Coordinates of C-alpha atoms in Angstrom, one line a residue:
M1 CA 22.5 7.8 -83.4
H2 CA 21.1 4.4 -84.3
E3 CA 17.9 3.6 -85.9
L4 CA 15.7 0.4 -85.0
L5 CA 13.4 -0.8 -87.3
L6 CA 10.5 -3.2 -87.9
S7 CA 9.2 -3.6 -91.3
S8 CA 5.7 -5.2 -92.6
V9 CA 4.3 -5.5 -96.1
I10 CA 0.8 -3.9 -96.6
K11 CA -1.3 -4.9 -99.8
E12 CA -3.1 -2.1 -101.2
H13 CA -6.7 -3.2 -100.3
E14 CA -5.6 -3.4 -96.6
V15 CA -4.5 0.0 -96.3
P16 CA -7.9 1.4 -95.0
K17 CA -8.0 -1.5 -92.2
I18 CA -4.2 -0.1 -91.2
L19 CA -5.6 3.7 -91.1
A20 CA -8.3 3.0 -88.8
L21 CA -5.8 0.6 -86.7
L22 CA -3.0 2.7 -86.4
G23 CA -5.0 6.0 -85.5
G24 CA -6.9 4.0 -83.2
F25 CA -3.5 2.3 -81.7
T26 CA -1.8 5.9 -81.2
E27 CA -4.7 7.8 -80.7
M28 CA -4.2 10.5 -83.5
H29 CA -5.0 11.2 -86.9
E30 CA -2.4 10.1 -89.6
R31 CA 0.2 12.6 -91.3
H32 CA -0.2 12.9 -94.9
Q33 CA 3.0 13.7 -96.8
F34 CA 5.3 13.5 -100.3
T35 CA 8.7 13.0 -100.2
R36 CA 11.3 13.4 -103.0
V37 CA 14.0 11.0 -102.2
Q38 CA 17.3 11.6 -104.4
H39 CA 20.4 9.4 -104.1
F40 CA 24.2 10.5 -104.5
E41 CA 27.3 8.8 -104.9
P42 CA 30.9 10.0 -104.4
S43 CA 33.2 10.2 -107.2
P44 CA 35.7 7.2 -106.7
A45 CA 38.4 9.6 -107.0
V46 CA 37.3 11.5 -103.9
K47 CA 37.7 10.6 -99.8
G48 CA 35.5 12.1 -97.1
I49 CA 34.4 15.5 -98.0
S50 CA 36.7 18.0 -99.2
T51 CA 35.1 21.0 -97.7
I52 CA 34.7 19.7 -94.2
K53 CA 36.3 22.7 -93.2
E54 CA 34.0 25.2 -94.5
L55 CA 31.1 23.3 -93.2
Q56 CA 32.4 23.0 -89.7
K57 CA 32.8 26.8 -89.8
E58 CA 29.5 28.0 -91.8
R59 CA 27.0 24.8 -90.5
H60 CA 28.6 25.2 -86.9
T61 CA 25.4 23.9 -85.4
N62 CA 26.1 20.5 -87.4
A63 CA 29.5 20.5 -87.6
S64 CA 29.6 17.1 -85.6
H65 CA 27.6 15.4 -87.5
W66 CA 29.4 16.7 -91.0
N67 CA 32.6 15.6 -89.4
E68 CA 31.4 12.4 -88.5
L69 CA 30.0 11.9 -92.1
H70 CA 33.3 13.0 -93.3
Q71 CA 35.6 10.2 -91.1
I72 CA 33.1 7.4 -92.7
L73 CA 33.3 8.4 -96.3
T74 CA 37.0 8.6 -96.0
K75 CA 37.0 5.3 -95.5
Q76 CA 34.2 3.8 -97.0
P77 CA 32.3 5.6 -100.0
C78 CA 28.8 5.3 -99.8
T79 CA 25.2 6.4 -101.2
I80 CA 23.5 8.8 -99.7
Q81 CA 19.8 10.3 -99.2
V82 CA 18.7 13.7 -99.9
R83 CA 14.8 13.7 -98.6
T84 CA 12.8 16.9 -99.5
R85 CA 9.0 17.2 -98.1
L86 CA 6.2 18.4 -100.1
T87 CA 2.9 19.4 -99.2
D88 CA -0.4 18.0 -100.7
S89 CA -1.6 21.0 -102.1
E90 CA 2.1 21.4 -103.9
V91 CA 1.5 18.1 -105.5
E92 CA -2.1 17.4 -106.2
G93 CA -2.0 21.1 -107.6
A94 CA -0.2 20.3 -110.4
K95 CA -1.6 19.7 -113.8
K96 CA -1.2 16.6 -115.2
G97 CA 2.2 15.9 -117.1
E98 CA 3.7 18.9 -115.8
A99 CA 6.5 18.5 -113.2
V100 CA 6.0 19.6 -109.3
N101 CA 8.1 22.9 -108.2
I102 CA 10.0 22.5 -105.2
P103 CA 10.2 25.6 -102.9
A104 CA 13.7 27.0 -103.2
D105 CA 13.8 27.8 -98.9
R106 CA 12.5 24.3 -98.6
P107 CA 14.5 22.5 -95.9
R108 CA 16.4 19.1 -96.9
L109 CA 17.2 16.3 -94.9
L110 CA 20.3 14.3 -95.2
R111 CA 20.5 10.7 -94.6
W112 CA 23.1 8.3 -94.3
T113 CA 22.7 4.7 -93.0
E114 CA 25.5 1.8 -92.3
L115 CA 24.9 -1.7 -92.9
P116 CA 22.2 -3.2 -90.5
D117 CA 23.8 -5.0 -87.4
P118 CA 23.7 -8.9 -88.0
P119 CA 21.5 -11.1 -86.0
S120 CA 22.6 -12.2 -82.9
Q121 CA 21.1 -13.1 -79.4
R122 CA 20.9 -9.6 -78.4
L123 CA 19.1 -8.4 -81.8
P124 CA 15.9 -10.4 -82.9
P125 CA 16.0 -11.4 -86.5
Y126 CA 13.0 -9.5 -87.8
M127 CA 14.6 -6.3 -86.1
T128 CA 16.6 -4.0 -88.4
Q129 CA 19.5 -2.1 -86.0
R130 CA 21.9 0.3 -88.1
R131 CA 24.0 3.6 -87.1
T132 CA 22.4 6.3 -89.2
I133 CA 23.5 10.2 -89.3
E134 CA 20.7 13.0 -90.2
I135 CA 21.7 16.6 -91.2
I136 CA 18.6 19.2 -92.2
D137 CA 20.4 21.9 -94.5
L138 CA 18.8 24.1 -97.4
G139 CA 21.8 23.9 -99.8
L140 CA 22.2 20.0 -99.3
E141 CA 22.0 19.7 -103.5
K142 CA 25.3 22.5 -103.6
I143 CA 27.0 20.8 -100.8
L144 CA 27.1 17.4 -102.5
A145 CA 28.1 19.0 -105.9
D146 CA 31.1 20.9 -104.6
N147 CA 31.8 17.7 -103.3
K148 CA 31.9 16.0 -106.4
F149 CA 28.8 13.8 -105.7
T150 CA 26.4 12.5 -108.3
R151 CA 22.8 12.0 -108.2
V152 CA 21.9 8.5 -109.3
S153 CA 18.4 8.0 -108.6
N154 CA 15.4 10.1 -107.9
I155 CA 12.5 8.6 -106.2
F156 CA 9.0 9.8 -104.8
E157 CA 7.2 8.7 -101.6
E158 CA 3.8 8.9 -100.6
S159 CA 3.4 8.1 -96.8
Y160 CA 1.1 8.3 -93.6
H161 CA 2.6 8.9 -90.5
W162 CA 1.8 8.3 -86.6
W163 CA 3.5 8.4 -83.3
Q164 CA 3.0 7.2 -79.8
R165 CA 3.1 10.2 -77.3
D166 CA 4.9 7.9 -74.5
Y167 CA 7.8 6.9 -76.9
F168 CA 9.9 7.8 -79.5
T169 CA 8.3 5.5 -82.1
E170 CA 6.9 6.3 -85.1
F171 CA 5.0 4.6 -87.5
A172 CA 5.2 5.1 -91.1
L173 CA 2.7 3.6 -94.2
I174 CA 4.9 4.5 -97.6
R175 CA 4.6 3.6 -100.8
T176 CA 7.1 4.4 -103.7
W177 CA 7.7 5.7 -107.2
I178 CA 10.3 5.7 -109.5
A179 CA 11.4 9.0 -111.7
E180 CA 12.7 7.5 -115.1
D181 CA 13.5 11.2 -116.2
F182 CA 16.2 13.6 -114.0
L183 CA 14.8 16.6 -113.4
P184 CA 16.7 19.6 -112.1
S185 CA 16.5 19.7 -108.0
D186 CA 14.1 22.5 -107.8
K187 CA 11.5 20.0 -110.1
V188 CA 9.8 16.7 -109.3
M189 CA 7.8 14.6 -111.5
N190 CA 4.2 14.6 -111.2
L191 CA 2.3 11.8 -109.4
L192 CA -0.8 12.2 -111.5
A193 CA 0.8 10.6 -114.7
R194 CA 2.4 7.9 -113.4
E195 CA 1.9 4.5 -111.2
P196 CA 3.4 3.2 -107.9
Y197 CA 6.5 1.3 -108.6
A198 CA 4.3 -1.4 -106.9
P199 CA 0.8 -2.9 -105.7
Y200 CA 1.5 -2.6 -102.0
W201 CA 2.8 -0.4 -99.4
M202 CA 5.9 -1.0 -96.5
L203 CA 4.7 -0.2 -92.7
N204 CA 7.6 0.7 -91.1
V205 CA 7.8 1.2 -87.5
R206 CA 10.7 3.3 -86.4
T207 CA 12.9 4.8 -83.5
L208 CA 16.0 6.9 -83.7
V209 CA 18.1 6.8 -80.3
E210 CA 21.3 7.9 -78.9
S211 CA 24.0 5.2 -79.6
S212 CA 24.2 4.2 -76.1
P213 CA 23.9 0.6 -75.0
E214 CA 21.6 1.5 -72.3
R215 CA 18.9 3.4 -75.0
M216 CA 19.5 0.8 -77.8
Q217 CA 18.1 -2.2 -75.2
Q218 CA 15.4 0.5 -74.3
A219 CA 14.4 1.1 -78.0
Q220 CA 14.6 -2.6 -78.5
T221 CA 12.4 -3.4 -76.1
Q222 CA 9.6 -1.1 -77.2
L223 CA 9.6 -2.6 -80.4
E224 CA 9.4 -5.9 -79.2
K225 CA 6.4 -4.7 -77.2
V226 CA 4.7 -3.0 -80.5
R227 CA 5.4 -6.6 -82.2
D228 CA 3.7 -8.4 -79.5
Q229 CA 0.8 -6.0 -79.6
F230 CA 0.3 -6.6 -83.4
K231 CA 1.3 -10.0 -83.7
D232 CA -2.1 -11.4 -84.7
V233 CA -2.2 -8.4 -87.3
L234 CA 0.9 -7.6 -89.1
D235 CA 3.5 -10.0 -89.9
F236 CA 7.2 -8.3 -89.7
K237 CA 9.6 -9.3 -92.3
I238 CA 13.3 -10.7 -91.7
F239 CA 15.1 -9.0 -94.6
D240 CA 18.6 -10.0 -95.5
R241 CA 20.7 -6.9 -94.4
R242 CA 22.8 -7.0 -97.1
A243 CA 19.5 -5.3 -99.3
M244 CA 20.0 -2.1 -97.0
D245 CA 24.1 -1.7 -97.6
T246 CA 24.5 1.6 -98.8
R247 CA 28.6 0.9 -99.4
I248 CA 29.9 1.4 -102.6
L249 CA 31.9 -1.9 -103.2
P250 CA 35.3 -0.9 -105.5
V251 CA 35.4 -2.3 -108.7
V252 CA 38.1 -5.1 -109.2
A253 CA 39.7 -5.6 -112.6
V254 CA 40.0 -8.9 -113.6

């Protein structure tokens, strides 16, 4: 699969306007959600996924995705996300100072993304295009631990989401908290006791499509149309693609 993405920085005081604007544009109410995002890195001595044969047998519905990820990690170690959604009541119902419990039966989403494609005549500089793998599984933390992956960061997101019905285009307004403490995988920090990482939100306009030239061109055309429709309201930024590089570069002794 390939992800195509537009991004804009939204200041805190602009959020009510953006909520109303995107609600009217998509003709739907926003979906509010919280997400715990963990980042994992493999041990330097490990190449690929050592339990790949067991995963292909036990997780046959996702076997092709696990095999694709195994082939990638064999060639280049990368940072991997594990994303877990929480309900408003789970987060807001916790007492100040107490950690929020994550239900054991809550599905996790594994996400790997490649270094974005470089700008070219076929890809506008304001658009991010990158290969991605997404796998939903209840036991992702255990699978990664069994393969000697270590959690290296713990982030919390609050977000609002909208979708265009005629196209698989998602609008996501996101702000982030960074957890300084490393809680067990069944708990997450309490937002009531912390401040967001920065006084702004990120608006991402995202579509996920099959990795075929035709589908990727269709998605690119759709995002260009969205950019044109919002040209007087939103400033979609040009980001250095190296800021989105998840590859782990080898340490070279000097």
